CSV table of C-alpha atoms in Angstrom, one decimal:
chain,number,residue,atom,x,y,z
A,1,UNK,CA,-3.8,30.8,21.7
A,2,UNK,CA,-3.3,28.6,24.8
A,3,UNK,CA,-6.6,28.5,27.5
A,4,UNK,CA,-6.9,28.1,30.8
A,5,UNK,CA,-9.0,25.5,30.4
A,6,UNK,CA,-11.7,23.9,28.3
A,7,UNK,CA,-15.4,23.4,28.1
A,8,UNK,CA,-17.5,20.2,26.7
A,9,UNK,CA,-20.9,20.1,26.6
A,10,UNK,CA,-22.4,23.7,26.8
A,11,UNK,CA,-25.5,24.4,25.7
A,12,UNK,CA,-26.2,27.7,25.9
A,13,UNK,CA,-24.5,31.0,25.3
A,14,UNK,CA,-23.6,34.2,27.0
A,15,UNK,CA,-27.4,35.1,27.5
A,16,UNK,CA,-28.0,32.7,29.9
A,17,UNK,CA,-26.3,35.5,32.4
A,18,UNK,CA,-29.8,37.2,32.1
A,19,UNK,CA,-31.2,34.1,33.2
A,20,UNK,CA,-30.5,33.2,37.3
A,21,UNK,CA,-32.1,29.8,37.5
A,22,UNK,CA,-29.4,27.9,39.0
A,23,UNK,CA,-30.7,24.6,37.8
A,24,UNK,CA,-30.6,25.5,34.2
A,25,UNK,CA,-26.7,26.9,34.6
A,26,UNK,CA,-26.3,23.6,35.9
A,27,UNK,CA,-27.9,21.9,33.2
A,28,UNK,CA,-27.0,24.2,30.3
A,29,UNK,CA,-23.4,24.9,31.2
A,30,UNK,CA,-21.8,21.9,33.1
A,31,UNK,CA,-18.7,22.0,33.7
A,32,UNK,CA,-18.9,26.0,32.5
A,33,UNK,CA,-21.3,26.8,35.8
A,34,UNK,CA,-19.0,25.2,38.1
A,35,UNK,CA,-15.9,27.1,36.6
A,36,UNK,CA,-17.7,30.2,36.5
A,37,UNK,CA,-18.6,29.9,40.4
A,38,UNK,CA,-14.5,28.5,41.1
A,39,UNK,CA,-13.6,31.9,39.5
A,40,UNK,CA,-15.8,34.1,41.1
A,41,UNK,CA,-15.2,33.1,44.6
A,42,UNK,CA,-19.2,32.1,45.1
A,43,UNK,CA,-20.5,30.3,47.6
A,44,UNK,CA,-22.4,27.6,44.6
A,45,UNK,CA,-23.8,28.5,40.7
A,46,UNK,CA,-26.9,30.1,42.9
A,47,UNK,CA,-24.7,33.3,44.2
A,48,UNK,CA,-22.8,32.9,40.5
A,49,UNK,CA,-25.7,33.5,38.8
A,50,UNK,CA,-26.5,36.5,40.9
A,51,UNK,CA,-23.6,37.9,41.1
A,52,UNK,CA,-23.7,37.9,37.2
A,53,UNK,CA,-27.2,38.8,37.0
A,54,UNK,CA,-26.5,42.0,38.9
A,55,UNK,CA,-23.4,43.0,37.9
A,56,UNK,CA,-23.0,42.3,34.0
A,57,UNK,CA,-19.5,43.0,33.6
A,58,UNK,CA,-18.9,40.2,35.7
A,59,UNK,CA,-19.5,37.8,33.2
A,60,UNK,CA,-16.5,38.9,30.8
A,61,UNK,CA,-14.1,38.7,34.5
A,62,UNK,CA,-15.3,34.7,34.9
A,63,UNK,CA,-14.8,33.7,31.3
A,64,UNK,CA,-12.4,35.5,30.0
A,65,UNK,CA,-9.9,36.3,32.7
A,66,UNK,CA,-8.3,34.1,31.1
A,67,UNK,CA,-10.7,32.7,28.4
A,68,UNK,CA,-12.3,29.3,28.5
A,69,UNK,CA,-12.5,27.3,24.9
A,70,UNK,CA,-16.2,27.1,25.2
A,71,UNK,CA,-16.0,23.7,22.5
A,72,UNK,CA,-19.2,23.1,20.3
A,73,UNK,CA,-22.5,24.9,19.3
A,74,UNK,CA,-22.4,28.2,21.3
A,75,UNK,CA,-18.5,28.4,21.6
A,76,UNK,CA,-18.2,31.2,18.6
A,77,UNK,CA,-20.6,33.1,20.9
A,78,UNK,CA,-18.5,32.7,24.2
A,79,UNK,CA,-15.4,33.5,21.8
A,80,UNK,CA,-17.1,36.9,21.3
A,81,UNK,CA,-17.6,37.7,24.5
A,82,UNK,CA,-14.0,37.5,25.3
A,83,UNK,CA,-12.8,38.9,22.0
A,84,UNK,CA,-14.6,41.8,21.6
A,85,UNK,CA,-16.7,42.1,24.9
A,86,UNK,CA,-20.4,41.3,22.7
A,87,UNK,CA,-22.8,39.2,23.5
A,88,UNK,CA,-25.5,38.6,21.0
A,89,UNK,CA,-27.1,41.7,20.1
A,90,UNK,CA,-30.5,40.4,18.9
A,91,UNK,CA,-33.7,39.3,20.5
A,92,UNK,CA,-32.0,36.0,20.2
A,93,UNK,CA,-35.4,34.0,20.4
A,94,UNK,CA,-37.4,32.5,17.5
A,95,UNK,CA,-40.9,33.7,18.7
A,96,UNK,CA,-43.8,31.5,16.8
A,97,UNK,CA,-45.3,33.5,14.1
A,98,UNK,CA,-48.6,34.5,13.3
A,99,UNK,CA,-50.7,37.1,11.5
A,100,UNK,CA,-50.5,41.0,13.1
A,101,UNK,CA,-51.6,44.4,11.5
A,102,UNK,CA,-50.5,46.4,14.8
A,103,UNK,CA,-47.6,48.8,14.8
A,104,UNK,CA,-46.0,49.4,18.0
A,105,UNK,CA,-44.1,53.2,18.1
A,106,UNK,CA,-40.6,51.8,19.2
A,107,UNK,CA,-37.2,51.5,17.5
A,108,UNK,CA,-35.6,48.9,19.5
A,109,UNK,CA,-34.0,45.7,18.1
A,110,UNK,CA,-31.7,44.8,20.4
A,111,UNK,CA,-33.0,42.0,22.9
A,112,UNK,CA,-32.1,42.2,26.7
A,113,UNK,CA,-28.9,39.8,26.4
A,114,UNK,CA,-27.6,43.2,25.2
A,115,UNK,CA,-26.5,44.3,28.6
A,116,UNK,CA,-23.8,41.5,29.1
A,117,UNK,CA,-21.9,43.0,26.9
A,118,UNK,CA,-19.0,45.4,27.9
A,119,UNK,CA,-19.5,48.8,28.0
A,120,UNK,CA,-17.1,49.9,25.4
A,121,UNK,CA,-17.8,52.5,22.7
A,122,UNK,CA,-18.5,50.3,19.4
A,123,UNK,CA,-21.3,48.2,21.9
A,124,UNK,CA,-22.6,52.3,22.6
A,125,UNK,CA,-22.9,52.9,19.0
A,126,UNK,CA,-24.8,49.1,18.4
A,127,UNK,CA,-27.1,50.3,20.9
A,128,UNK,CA,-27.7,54.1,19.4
A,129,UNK,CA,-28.1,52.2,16.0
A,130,UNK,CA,-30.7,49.7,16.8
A,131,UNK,CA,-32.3,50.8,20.0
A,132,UNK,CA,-32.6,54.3,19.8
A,133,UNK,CA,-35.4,54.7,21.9
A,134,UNK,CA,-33.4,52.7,24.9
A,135,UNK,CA,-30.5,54.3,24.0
A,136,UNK,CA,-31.0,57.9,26.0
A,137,UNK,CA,-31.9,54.9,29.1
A,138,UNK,CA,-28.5,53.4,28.2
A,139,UNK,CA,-26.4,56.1,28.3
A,140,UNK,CA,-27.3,56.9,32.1
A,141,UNK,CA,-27.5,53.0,33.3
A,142,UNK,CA,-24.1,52.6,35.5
A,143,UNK,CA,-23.9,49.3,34.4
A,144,UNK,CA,-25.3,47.6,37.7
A,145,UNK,CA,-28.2,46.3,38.6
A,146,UNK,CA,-29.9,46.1,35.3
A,147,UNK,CA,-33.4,44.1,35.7
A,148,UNK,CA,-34.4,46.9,38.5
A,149,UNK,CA,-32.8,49.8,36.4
A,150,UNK,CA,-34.7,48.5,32.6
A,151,UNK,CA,-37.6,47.3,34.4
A,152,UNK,CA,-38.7,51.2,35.5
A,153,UNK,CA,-37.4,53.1,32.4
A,154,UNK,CA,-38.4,51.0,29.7
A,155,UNK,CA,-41.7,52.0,27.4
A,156,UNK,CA,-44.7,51.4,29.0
A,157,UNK,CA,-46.4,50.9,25.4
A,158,UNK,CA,-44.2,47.9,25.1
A,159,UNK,CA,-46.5,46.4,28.4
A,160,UNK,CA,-49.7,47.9,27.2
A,161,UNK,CA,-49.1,46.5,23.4
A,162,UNK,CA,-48.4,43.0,25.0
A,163,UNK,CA,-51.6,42.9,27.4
A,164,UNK,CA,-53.6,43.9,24.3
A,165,UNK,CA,-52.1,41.6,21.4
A,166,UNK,CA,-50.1,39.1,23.8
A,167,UNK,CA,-46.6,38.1,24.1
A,168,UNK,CA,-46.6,36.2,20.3
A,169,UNK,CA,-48.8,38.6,18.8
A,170,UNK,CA,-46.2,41.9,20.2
A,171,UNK,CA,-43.6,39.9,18.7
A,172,UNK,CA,-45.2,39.8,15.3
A,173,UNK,CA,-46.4,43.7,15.7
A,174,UNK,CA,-44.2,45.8,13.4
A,175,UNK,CA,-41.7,48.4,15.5
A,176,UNK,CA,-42.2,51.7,14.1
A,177,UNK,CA,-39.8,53.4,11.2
A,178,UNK,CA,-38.0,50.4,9.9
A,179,UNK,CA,-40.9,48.2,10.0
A,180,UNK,CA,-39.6,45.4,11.2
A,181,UNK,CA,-41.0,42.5,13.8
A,182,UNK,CA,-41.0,43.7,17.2
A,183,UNK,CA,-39.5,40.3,18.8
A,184,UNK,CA,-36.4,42.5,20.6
A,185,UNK,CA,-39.9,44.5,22.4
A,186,UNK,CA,-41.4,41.0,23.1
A,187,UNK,CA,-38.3,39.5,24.9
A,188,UNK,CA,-37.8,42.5,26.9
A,189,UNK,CA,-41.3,42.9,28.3
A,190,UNK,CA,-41.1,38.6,28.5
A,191,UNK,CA,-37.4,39.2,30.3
A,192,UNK,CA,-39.0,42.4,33.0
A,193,UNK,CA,-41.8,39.8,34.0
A,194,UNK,CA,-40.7,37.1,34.5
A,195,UNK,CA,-36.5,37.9,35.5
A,196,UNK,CA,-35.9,35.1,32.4
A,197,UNK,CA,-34.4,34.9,28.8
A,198,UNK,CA,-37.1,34.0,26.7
A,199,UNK,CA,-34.2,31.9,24.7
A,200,UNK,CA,-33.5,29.5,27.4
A,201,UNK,CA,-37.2,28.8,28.6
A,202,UNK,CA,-37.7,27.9,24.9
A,203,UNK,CA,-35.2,25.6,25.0
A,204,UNK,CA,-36.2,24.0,27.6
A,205,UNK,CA,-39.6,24.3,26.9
A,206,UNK,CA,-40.6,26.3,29.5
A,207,UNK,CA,-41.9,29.8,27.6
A,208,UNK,CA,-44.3,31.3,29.2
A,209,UNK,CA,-47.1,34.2,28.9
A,210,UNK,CA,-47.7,33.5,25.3
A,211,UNK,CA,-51.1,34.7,25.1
């Protein structure tokens, strides 16, 4: 396949579109940032980054109309994006662990960088699969505006849970049938306050709320 044009140096992936701090697209993404706001007409990676933020799909139209080669680390994860619309599924951050006997009563194990992806039906089913409490809240989102539209419908036990046991202990709670660690709940309740991926503030060293 021939691209448009190539990336060096990227170092982050397609969650960073959850994630409007225009210094850390310019940090993280380079060459990537500046492309991103060539393509969409913006005014500098500020307004790219909102654009993005606030309408998803617009992510897939700057990188993949026609793809960027993202090179290095992160590029199978660009690839995706542009291959089959995805971006990763998962909570996609490595909260610290530590000792928890709570059990929160949610079935949601896909984190927030979930909503870049396109809205096709196999991404519907991912959703149904392994958020099935967001899922109904899915289904009616119109695919716009999606801090303000997840930050009023998601679970208020999610909030509650995290006041109580804070934001490392409601990631080490265990979500309710399967059983597993409820980091997915903990980056969406860390995402709704703070309007940043938990993924890139630990990168950079920046995660907050921990306690």
């Amino acid at each position: 396949m021939r691209y448009a044009r190539r990336a060096r140096g990227v170092r982050a992936g397609p969650c960073i579109a959850g994630h409007p701090v225009p210094e850390h697209w310019e940090a993280l993404l380079g060459d990537l940032a500046r492309e991103i706001v060539r393509r969409l007409g913006a005014k500098d990676v500020e307004d790219a980054a909102r654009q993005i933020f606030h309408y998803p799909a617009l992510l897939h139209t700057a990188v993949c109309s026609p793809q960027i080669a993202v090179e290095g680390r992160y590029g199978g994860e660009w690839a995706r994006l542009c291959a089959a619309g995805e971006t990763p599924m998962g909570a996609g951050v490595r909260f610290p662990e530590a000792p928890a006997d709570a059990r929160i009563p949610l079935d949601i194990y896909l984190g927030p960088c979930a909503l870049w992806s396109l809205r096709t039906d196999k991404v519907a089913v991912n959703w149904q699969k392994n958020a099935p409490d967001l899922y109904p809240a899915y289904s009616r989102w119109d695919g716009r505006y999606p801090h303000a539209y997840f930050r009023d419908v998601f679970p208020v036990v999610a909030f509650e849970a995290a006041d109580r046991l804070g934001l490392v202990g409601l990631a080490n709670a265990r979500c309710a049938r399967r059983g597993r660690r409820c980091t997915a709940v903990a980056a969406w309740v860390y995402w709704i306050r703070n309007r940043r991926m938990p993924q890139i503030d630990l990168q950079l060293g920046r995660l907050l709320n921990l306690v």
